[in-house]
Structure formats: structure tokens, C-alpha cells
Coordinates of C-alpha atoms in Angstrom, one line a residue:
M7 CA -3.4 4.0 18.1
N8 CA -1.2 6.0 20.2
Y9 CA -0.7 9.1 17.7
A10 CA 1.1 11.2 20.3
V11 CA 3.8 8.7 20.7
R12 CA 4.4 8.6 17.0
R13 CA 4.5 12.3 17.2
A14 CA 7.2 12.1 20.1
R15 CA 9.2 9.7 18.4
L16 CA 9.5 11.7 15.2
A17 CA 10.3 14.9 17.2
A18 CA 12.9 13.1 19.2
Q19 CA 14.8 12.4 16.1
M20 CA 15.2 16.1 15.1
L21 CA 17.7 18.4 16.3
P22 CA 16.7 20.4 19.1
G23 CA 14.2 23.4 18.4
A24 CA 13.7 22.2 15.0
V25 CA 10.2 22.3 13.3
A26 CA 8.6 19.6 11.1
V27 CA 5.7 20.3 8.4
L28 CA 3.7 17.8 7.4
P29 CA 0.5 19.0 5.3
T30 CA -2.3 16.1 4.3
A31 CA -3.6 15.4 1.0
P32 CA -5.6 18.0 -1.1
E33 CA -9.1 17.4 -2.3
V34 CA -9.1 16.8 -5.7
L35 CA -11.5 17.7 -8.5
R36 CA -13.1 14.8 -10.5
N37 CA -15.1 16.9 -12.9
G38 CA -17.7 19.7 -12.8
D39 CA -18.1 20.5 -9.3
S40 CA -17.6 16.6 -8.2
D41 CA -14.7 15.6 -6.3
Y42 CA -12.9 12.3 -5.9
P43 CA -13.7 10.5 -2.8
Y44 CA -11.3 12.3 0.0
R45 CA -8.4 10.3 0.9
H46 CA -6.2 11.9 3.8
D47 CA -1.9 11.9 3.3
S48 CA -0.7 8.4 5.0
S49 CA 2.2 10.0 6.8
F50 CA -0.1 12.7 8.1
Y51 CA -2.7 10.5 9.2
Y52 CA 0.0 8.0 10.9
L53 CA 1.0 11.0 13.1
T54 CA -2.4 12.6 13.8
G55 CA -5.5 10.1 13.1
F56 CA -7.0 13.4 11.8
T57 CA -9.0 12.9 8.6
E58 CA -10.3 16.2 7.5
P59 CA -9.0 17.9 4.4
E60 CA -7.0 21.4 4.6
S61 CA -4.9 20.4 7.7
V62 CA -1.2 20.8 8.6
L63 CA 0.6 19.3 11.4
V64 CA 3.4 21.2 12.9
L65 CA 6.1 19.8 15.4
V66 CA 8.8 21.7 17.3
A67 CA 11.2 19.5 18.9
A68 CA 12.2 20.0 22.5
H69 CA 15.1 22.2 23.1
G70 CA 16.8 23.0 26.6
D71 CA 13.9 23.1 29.0
K72 CA 11.2 23.6 26.3
P73 CA 9.5 20.5 25.7
A74 CA 8.5 19.2 22.4
R75 CA 5.1 20.5 20.8
A76 CA 2.6 19.2 18.6
I77 CA 0.5 22.1 16.6
L78 CA -2.7 21.4 14.4
F79 CA -3.9 23.7 11.6
C80 CA -7.4 22.9 10.5
R81 CA -10.5 24.3 9.0
E82 CA -12.5 26.6 11.2
K83 CA -16.3 25.4 12.6
N84 CA -18.4 26.6 10.1
V85 CA -22.3 25.6 10.7
E86 CA -23.2 26.5 7.0
R87 CA -20.5 24.5 5.4
E88 CA -21.2 21.6 7.7
I89 CA -24.8 21.4 6.3
W90 CA -23.4 20.8 2.8
D91 CA -20.3 19.0 3.7
G92 CA -20.7 17.3 7.1
Y93 CA -19.1 17.8 10.4
R94 CA -15.8 20.0 11.1
H95 CA -14.2 19.5 14.3
G96 CA -12.8 23.0 14.5
P97 CA -9.2 23.8 15.9
E98 CA -10.4 23.7 19.7
A99 CA -12.5 20.5 19.4
A100 CA -9.4 18.7 17.3
R101 CA -7.0 20.0 20.0
T102 CA -8.8 18.0 22.6
A103 CA -9.8 15.1 20.7
F104 CA -6.4 14.2 19.2
G105 CA -4.1 15.3 21.9
F106 CA -2.4 18.4 20.4
D107 CA -0.9 21.0 22.1
D108 CA -2.3 23.9 20.2
A109 CA -4.6 24.3 17.3
Y110 CA -5.2 27.2 15.0
P111 CA -7.3 27.7 12.0
I112 CA -5.6 26.7 8.5
S113 CA -6.2 30.3 7.2
E114 CA -3.8 31.6 9.9
L115 CA -0.9 29.1 9.0
D116 CA 1.2 31.7 7.3
T117 CA 1.3 34.1 9.9
H118 CA 1.9 31.4 12.7
M119 CA 4.7 29.9 10.7
A120 CA 6.8 33.0 10.6
R121 CA 6.8 33.2 14.5
I122 CA 7.1 29.4 14.8
L123 CA 10.3 29.3 12.6
A124 CA 11.9 32.1 14.1
N125 CA 15.5 31.0 15.5
A126 CA 14.7 27.6 14.7
P127 CA 18.0 25.6 13.4
A128 CA 16.3 23.3 10.9
L129 CA 13.0 22.8 9.1
Y130 CA 12.0 19.3 8.2
Y131 CA 9.3 18.6 5.7
A132 CA 8.8 16.7 2.3
V133 CA 11.5 18.5 0.4
A134 CA 10.9 18.8 -3.4
S135 CA 7.7 16.5 -3.7
N136 CA 5.0 19.3 -3.2
A137 CA 5.2 22.5 -5.4
A138 CA 2.7 24.3 -3.3
L139 CA 4.4 23.4 0.1
D140 CA 7.9 24.5 -1.4
A141 CA 6.3 27.7 -2.4
Q142 CA 4.9 28.3 1.3
V143 CA 8.1 27.5 2.7
T144 CA 10.1 29.9 0.6
G145 CA 7.4 32.4 1.9
W146 CA 8.0 31.5 5.6
I147 CA 11.6 31.7 5.1
K148 CA 11.3 35.1 3.6
A149 CA 9.2 36.4 6.6
V150 CA 11.5 35.2 9.1
R151 CA 14.5 36.7 7.3
A152 CA 12.7 39.9 7.1
Q153 CA 12.9 40.2 10.8
G154 CA 16.9 40.0 10.7
R155 CA 17.6 43.3 12.0
T156 CA 16.1 42.4 15.4
G157 CA 18.4 39.6 15.4
T158 CA 16.0 36.8 14.5
T159 CA 17.2 34.1 12.2
A160 CA 15.5 31.8 9.9
P161 CA 16.4 28.0 9.8
D162 CA 19.5 27.1 7.6
T163 CA 19.0 23.4 7.4
F164 CA 16.4 21.8 5.4
V165 CA 15.8 18.3 6.0
N166 CA 13.8 15.5 3.9
V167 CA 11.1 14.2 6.7
L168 CA 10.1 11.5 4.8
P169 CA 12.9 8.9 5.1
L170 CA 12.3 9.4 8.7
L171 CA 8.5 8.6 8.6
D172 CA 9.1 5.8 6.3
E173 CA 11.4 3.9 8.7
M174 CA 9.1 4.7 11.5
R175 CA 6.0 3.3 9.2
L176 CA 8.0 0.3 8.0
I177 CA 7.6 -1.4 11.6
K178 CA 3.9 -2.1 12.3
D179 CA 3.1 -2.5 16.1
A180 CA 0.3 -4.7 17.3
D181 CA -2.4 -2.5 16.8
E182 CA -1.5 -2.0 13.0
Q183 CA -1.0 -5.8 12.9
A184 CA -4.2 -6.3 14.1
L185 CA -6.1 -3.7 11.7
M186 CA -4.2 -5.5 8.9
L187 CA -5.4 -8.9 10.0
R188 CA -9.0 -7.8 9.7
A189 CA -8.5 -5.9 6.6
G190 CA -7.0 -9.5 5.1
E191 CA -9.8 -11.3 6.6
I192 CA -12.5 -9.1 4.9
S193 CA -10.6 -9.2 1.6
G194 CA -10.2 -12.9 1.8
G195 CA -13.8 -13.2 2.2
A196 CA -14.5 -11.0 -0.8
H197 CA -12.3 -13.2 -3.1
A198 CA -14.1 -16.1 -1.8
R199 CA -17.5 -14.5 -2.6
A200 CA -16.5 -13.8 -6.2
M201 CA -15.2 -17.4 -6.6
R202 CA -19.0 -18.7 -5.3
A203 CA -20.4 -16.3 -7.9
A204 CA -18.2 -17.0 -10.9
K205 CA -19.6 -18.7 -14.1
P206 CA -19.1 -18.9 -17.8
G207 CA -20.5 -15.6 -19.5
M208 CA -20.3 -13.3 -16.7
F209 CA -18.5 -10.2 -17.2
E210 CA -15.3 -9.6 -15.3
Y211 CA -17.1 -6.4 -13.8
E212 CA -19.6 -8.6 -12.3
L213 CA -17.0 -10.5 -10.1
E214 CA -15.5 -6.7 -9.2
A215 CA -19.1 -6.1 -7.9
E216 CA -18.9 -9.0 -6.0
L217 CA -15.7 -7.7 -4.1
L218 CA -16.7 -4.4 -3.8
Y219 CA -19.9 -5.3 -2.1
A220 CA -18.1 -7.5 0.2
F221 CA -15.5 -4.9 1.2
R222 CA -18.0 -2.1 1.7
K223 CA -20.5 -4.8 3.5
H224 CA -17.8 -5.7 6.2
G225 CA -16.6 -2.2 7.1
A226 CA -13.8 -1.5 4.9
Q227 CA -14.2 2.3 3.5
F228 CA -12.4 1.8 0.3
P229 CA -10.7 -0.6 -2.1
A230 CA -6.9 -0.3 -1.4
Y231 CA -6.6 0.1 -5.4
T232 CA -8.6 -0.7 -8.4
P233 CA -9.3 -4.1 -8.7
I234 CA -7.9 -6.6 -11.2
V235 CA -10.1 -8.9 -12.7
A236 CA -8.3 -10.3 -15.5
S237 CA -9.8 -13.4 -17.5
G238 CA -8.2 -15.7 -20.1
P239 CA -5.3 -13.6 -22.1
N240 CA -5.9 -10.4 -20.1
A241 CA -4.2 -12.2 -17.1
C242 CA -1.1 -11.9 -18.8
I243 CA -1.5 -8.2 -18.3
L244 CA 0.1 -7.4 -15.0
H245 CA -1.9 -4.1 -14.4
Y246 CA -5.3 -4.8 -16.3
N247 CA -8.2 -3.0 -14.8
V248 CA -10.6 -2.6 -17.6
N249 CA -12.5 -5.4 -16.2
D250 CA -14.9 -5.6 -19.2
R251 CA -14.5 -9.1 -21.0
Q252 CA -17.0 -11.8 -20.9
M253 CA -15.7 -14.7 -19.3
Q254 CA -15.7 -18.0 -21.4
D255 CA -15.9 -21.4 -20.3
G256 CA -12.6 -22.9 -19.8
D257 CA -10.9 -19.3 -18.8
L258 CA -8.6 -18.6 -15.8
V259 CA -9.8 -15.6 -13.8
L260 CA -6.8 -13.4 -12.0
I261 CA -8.3 -11.1 -9.5
D262 CA -5.7 -9.0 -7.5
A263 CA -7.8 -7.1 -5.0
G264 CA -7.9 -5.9 -1.6
C265 CA -9.7 -3.3 0.8
E266 CA -8.6 -0.6 2.9
L267 CA -9.9 -0.5 6.4
D268 CA -9.1 2.7 8.6
G269 CA -6.2 3.6 6.5
Y270 CA -4.4 0.4 6.3
A271 CA -4.3 -1.8 3.3
S272 CA -4.6 -5.4 2.0
D273 CA -3.3 -6.9 -1.0
I274 CA -4.5 -10.4 -2.5
T275 CA -4.5 -12.4 -5.7
R276 CA -6.1 -15.4 -6.4
T277 CA -6.2 -17.4 -9.8
F278 CA -9.1 -19.8 -10.4
P279 CA -10.9 -21.6 -13.6
V280 CA -14.4 -19.7 -14.2
N281 CA -16.2 -23.0 -14.7
G282 CA -14.4 -24.6 -11.4
R283 CA -12.2 -27.0 -13.0
F284 CA -8.7 -26.7 -13.9
T285 CA -7.4 -28.1 -17.0
D286 CA -4.3 -30.2 -16.8
A287 CA -2.1 -27.5 -18.3
Q288 CA -3.8 -25.0 -16.0
R289 CA -3.3 -27.1 -12.7
T290 CA 0.2 -27.6 -13.8
L291 CA 1.4 -24.2 -13.7
Y292 CA -0.9 -23.1 -10.9
E293 CA 0.6 -25.8 -8.5
L294 CA 4.1 -24.5 -9.9
V295 CA 3.4 -20.9 -8.5
L296 CA 2.0 -22.4 -5.3
T297 CA 5.1 -24.2 -4.6
A298 CA 7.1 -21.2 -5.6
Q299 CA 5.0 -19.3 -2.9
D300 CA 5.5 -21.9 -0.4
A301 CA 9.2 -21.6 -0.8
A302 CA 9.0 -18.0 -0.5
F303 CA 7.2 -18.4 2.7
R304 CA 9.8 -20.5 4.1
A305 CA 12.7 -18.0 3.3
I306 CA 10.9 -15.3 5.5
A307 CA 12.3 -14.8 9.2
P308 CA 14.0 -11.9 10.9
G309 CA 17.6 -11.2 10.0
R310 CA 17.1 -13.1 6.5
P311 CA 17.5 -10.4 3.5
Y312 CA 14.4 -9.1 2.1
S313 CA 15.6 -10.5 -1.2
A314 CA 15.7 -14.1 0.2
F315 CA 12.0 -14.9 -0.3
H316 CA 12.1 -13.7 -3.9
E317 CA 15.3 -15.4 -4.6
A318 CA 13.6 -18.7 -3.2
A319 CA 10.4 -18.3 -5.4
L320 CA 12.4 -17.6 -8.5
R321 CA 14.3 -20.8 -8.3
V322 CA 11.3 -22.7 -8.1
L323 CA 9.5 -21.3 -11.1
V324 CA 12.7 -21.4 -13.2
Q325 CA 13.2 -25.2 -12.4
G326 CA 9.6 -25.5 -13.5
M327 CA 9.8 -23.7 -16.8
L328 CA 13.0 -25.7 -17.7
D329 CA 10.9 -28.9 -16.6
L330 CA 8.0 -27.7 -18.8
G331 CA 10.0 -26.5 -21.8
L332 CA 9.1 -22.7 -21.4
I333 CA 12.6 -22.3 -21.5
S334 CA 15.3 -24.0 -23.5
N335 CA 18.8 -23.6 -24.3
C336 CA 19.9 -23.0 -20.5
A337 CA 21.8 -26.1 -18.7
S338 CA 20.6 -25.0 -15.4
V339 CA 18.5 -23.0 -13.0
D340 CA 21.7 -20.6 -12.4
D341 CA 22.4 -20.3 -16.2
A342 CA 18.6 -19.3 -17.0
I343 CA 18.6 -16.6 -14.1
A344 CA 21.7 -15.5 -15.1
N345 CA 20.8 -14.9 -18.6
K346 CA 17.2 -13.5 -17.6
A347 CA 15.5 -16.3 -19.5
H348 CA 12.5 -16.3 -17.2
V349 CA 11.7 -12.7 -17.7
P350 CA 9.1 -13.3 -20.7
F351 CA 7.3 -15.6 -18.1
Y352 CA 8.0 -13.8 -14.7
M353 CA 8.8 -10.2 -15.0
H354 CA 8.3 -8.8 -11.6
G355 CA 9.3 -9.2 -8.1
T356 CA 7.7 -11.3 -5.4
G357 CA 6.5 -9.0 -3.1
H358 CA 6.7 -5.4 -1.7
W359 CA 6.1 -3.7 1.9
L360 CA 2.3 -3.2 2.7
G361 CA 0.8 -0.7 5.1
M362 CA -0.9 2.4 4.7
D363 CA -0.1 2.6 1.1
V364 CA -0.5 -0.7 -1.0
H365 CA 3.3 -0.2 -2.3
D366 CA 4.3 0.9 1.2
V367 CA 7.1 3.2 2.3
G368 CA 10.5 2.2 3.5
A369 CA 13.8 1.3 1.4
Y370 CA 14.4 -2.0 0.4
R371 CA 18.3 -1.8 0.5
D372 CA 20.8 -0.5 2.7
V373 CA 22.0 2.7 1.2
T374 CA 24.6 3.1 4.1
Q375 CA 26.7 0.2 2.6
A376 CA 28.8 0.9 -0.7
D377 CA 27.2 -2.5 -2.5
K378 CA 23.9 -1.7 -1.3
P379 CA 22.7 -4.9 0.0
S380 CA 19.0 -6.2 0.4
R381 CA 18.3 -5.1 4.0
P382 CA 17.6 -7.8 6.6
L383 CA 14.0 -8.4 7.8
R384 CA 12.7 -7.1 10.9
E385 CA 9.7 -8.4 13.1
G386 CA 6.9 -6.1 12.5
M387 CA 7.5 -5.7 8.8
V388 CA 4.6 -6.6 6.5
V389 CA 5.2 -7.9 3.1
T390 CA 3.2 -9.4 0.1
V391 CA 4.4 -12.7 -1.3
E392 CA 3.2 -13.1 -5.0
P393 CA 4.9 -15.1 -7.2
G394 CA 3.2 -15.7 -10.8
I395 CA 3.6 -17.0 -14.2
Y396 CA 2.5 -15.4 -17.4
V397 CA 2.5 -17.4 -20.9
R398 CA 1.8 -15.4 -24.1
P399 CA 1.9 -17.1 -27.5
A400 CA 5.5 -17.1 -28.7
D401 CA 7.4 -19.3 -31.1
G402 CA 9.1 -22.2 -29.0
V403 CA 6.4 -21.7 -26.2
P404 CA 4.1 -25.1 -25.9
E405 CA 0.7 -24.0 -27.1
R406 CA -0.9 -26.1 -24.2
F407 CA 0.4 -23.2 -22.0
W408 CA -0.6 -20.1 -24.0
H409 CA -2.7 -17.4 -22.6
I410 CA -2.4 -18.9 -19.0
G411 CA -1.8 -16.0 -16.4
I412 CA -1.4 -17.3 -12.9
R413 CA -0.6 -15.0 -9.7
I414 CA -0.9 -16.1 -6.1
E415 CA -0.6 -13.2 -3.5
D416 CA -0.6 -13.4 0.3
D417 CA 0.2 -10.9 3.0
V418 CA 2.5 -11.9 5.9
V419 CA 3.7 -10.0 8.9
V420 CA 7.4 -10.8 9.8
T421 CA 7.3 -12.4 13.5
G422 CA 10.2 -13.4 15.9
D423 CA 10.6 -16.8 14.6
G424 CA 9.3 -16.5 11.1
Y425 CA 6.3 -15.1 9.7
R426 CA 2.2 -14.9 10.3
L427 CA -0.2 -15.0 7.4
L428 CA -2.7 -12.4 7.1
T429 CA -4.8 -13.5 4.3
A430 CA -5.9 -17.2 5.2
S431 CA -9.4 -16.6 4.5
A432 CA -8.7 -16.6 0.7
P433 CA -9.2 -20.2 -0.8
K434 CA -6.1 -21.2 -2.3
T435 CA -5.4 -25.0 -3.0
V436 CA -6.6 -26.6 -6.1
A437 CA -9.0 -28.7 -3.7
E438 CA -10.4 -25.5 -1.9
I439 CA -11.0 -23.5 -5.2
E440 CA -12.8 -26.5 -7.3
A441 CA -14.8 -27.0 -4.2
I442 CA -16.2 -23.1 -4.0
V443 CA -16.0 -21.8 -7.4
G444 CA -19.8 -21.6 -9.0
T445 CA -21.5 -22.6 -5.7
T446 CA -23.9 -19.5 -5.3
H447 CA -25.3 -20.9 -8.7
G448 CA -25.8 -24.4 -7.4

């Protein structure tokens, strides 16, 4: 990754001489004296590649004959703390290793910011998103204003830097795409491992353990989010993650899980029978969702609206719901969609941006236009494609479909002529699934 190029791109979008400030994420206490595993801020990492806590990036845009500068504030070297907590670069080593123009101890941030902001026309930061940073900014501005008698001026323009970064992060370059492909391969292999291990009588958390083992075994640092392992009726709970039910013969299990590799997420969902054989009702709904996903894939291409692949999947799902008697009293697909008759069975969108965050940054609509239409897809965008159907017991709903929840989710990158599938390693067809489930146990 060329982090210096990214920093230069951001600085080029700023007012001449303006300053941008981007802190990384704080460490978070879990309990007692134990912290949660540390994870850097995504946008900070996008611009720096630096993973240590207590770090702040400062960019100064070019002005006249003064070139743009990138300054890192980070923890000082401390041999005693490194014995306990691990290696620290320290400012000088970080400056050299990560290509910054200057680097200083984080303890000196307030002092240097009063100097850096003097006579700057604007300050770019995550406005109103971090109370601690807002307080620091207030202190810096007061310190600069205190120099007013010398003719020094403080910034009088404050710009939210996040929308600029969000648009940059939305388009993945070749290096990012290669990393996300590898994350997809690891996650797909983990899903296959869970399928091979599955059998009636296991607990959901046992399949979760198979996933987590495969993620770490193959080099991923974290799960990208808390895995969902939802069997039987739990599959109809969209964000179920207790993962403690004992799976029964005849259950489907829905697994929504992906790894994070070098800061980039994958996101896969597969649904399969715990005993390795779909019932007729399960197969009917499964193949409906699979057909809907295929329709969504075919709607993905540069220039097509982001909403197009959701609309394509929705029409297939709703037609299936009408054919199977899940929806009644609607004359057509259009009628059913207009009346939201599908919502009890399909209540979410068919995808989202994917990248350094699972639900990645970037606007879904063109807010520059009055009607805020869905924005067109562009080459390098990465999206999930995840149609589903969830049938809870209800009057008028055929009982054979009760407690069946199915979602099928893959990750794709938009290419020049369509899309590329990043998660092909996860078995998906009925034949593939029935051939692999339970094979670890013979």
C-alpha cells in the first residue's frame, strides 16, 4: 500500500495551507486491568499503515512554494514499557519506516498544534464525532487566538474531513482488491471447514470455534465482526450471535462470518442443513434465494445504480413468495413491493459497501441532486450481495416453511465490465453443500 500517495491525495483536496488532524482509535478497557484487543482507526490506518495506539496524523496542505507535509505524533520509545507491552517504534523510527516528514512524541501534540495551526486558513478533522478531539481542538484554537496581538490568526473554517476520506476509501486499488480476495479465500475455507464439521447434536459455538480456528490458522488477525451461527429458529434473528443452541437433526444453520486480514474485512453467509440433506421445503426456499442472488450479480456493472442489484434480487424473491403462498392478496410483484408485503420475510437490503470496515464508508446516494438518487457503481467498489428469506410462524403462512431462515452472502468487486467474485471458495450450491456437510465425521 502506498500510504504517502493517499496522504498526498487528501492534502490536494484541502485549502492551501490548511491542516488536517486524524487520531487513531483509543485503547478500550474490558474489565479490571484488561483491555479489549487493540484495533486501529480505519481512516488513520488508511493514511499511515501505523498500528500503534496513542497516535495522531497531522497533514499540512501545500501553500505557495511550501510543499505539503505529513507529521506523526506517537508514543516515545520506552524500554520498560516495551518489556510489558511490546515494541514501540518511537517518533524517529516511525518517521523513517513510514515516510513521514516529521514525527514527535504524542505528549507534545498540544504544544506543536498551537504552532502548526498559526495562520492556517482551515482545520479539517472529524467534526463532532469525538468529544475528546473536539475538546482538544478548542484548546488549540484558544492557544492560537492568544497570539492575536502578534498578528497571528487562528483557522476560521472547520471542515469535516471524513466525507473526503470516505470517498477515497470507497474505491479499492489493486493492492486492496488482492488483500480482500485473500480474506475472502480464508473466510470461504473457514465456512467449508464448518460445513465439514457439522452434525446434529453439536452446539452452535462448536461451529464458531471451527471458523475462528481457520481464520487465525491462515493468517487473519481477527474476525471482522462477531460470527453469527444461527440454527433452527435462530436463523430468523438477523443479528443473532449468542451461538449457544444445540443443533437438531433437520435444522438449517445460518453462518454469517468473515475474517479481517491486514485491516480489510470479508463478509460471507452460508446456510446449510446440519444433517447434510435439505428437506423439500428448505431446498425450495434455498434455491429461491440462490436464484435471487444470481439476478443481483447480473445487475452489477459500472454505471448501474447501486440500488439495481437489490431491486433485481427483490423481484425474484417476491415472485417466489407469491408462488409459494407466503404472500397473498397481491395481484403482482409490483403490487406486493408497493405494499411492502415482502417485509415480514425479507426486511433488509441486498448488500452494503465492504472494505476496512464491514459496513464500509461511502455514500449510497448522490446527495448533490434534489431527489438523491442511488449513486452509480464504479470500478473498484466492493459490495456484499446477500439476499435472504426468513419465515416465522404466522397465520396464513404455510407451516412447512416455519422457522426457516436462509441468507446467502458473497463479496464482489466491480470491474470494468461487470464484477469479480471474491468469495468463491465457500461452497454454495445444493449439490456442493450436500457433498461436504459432515464429512469430517465420516
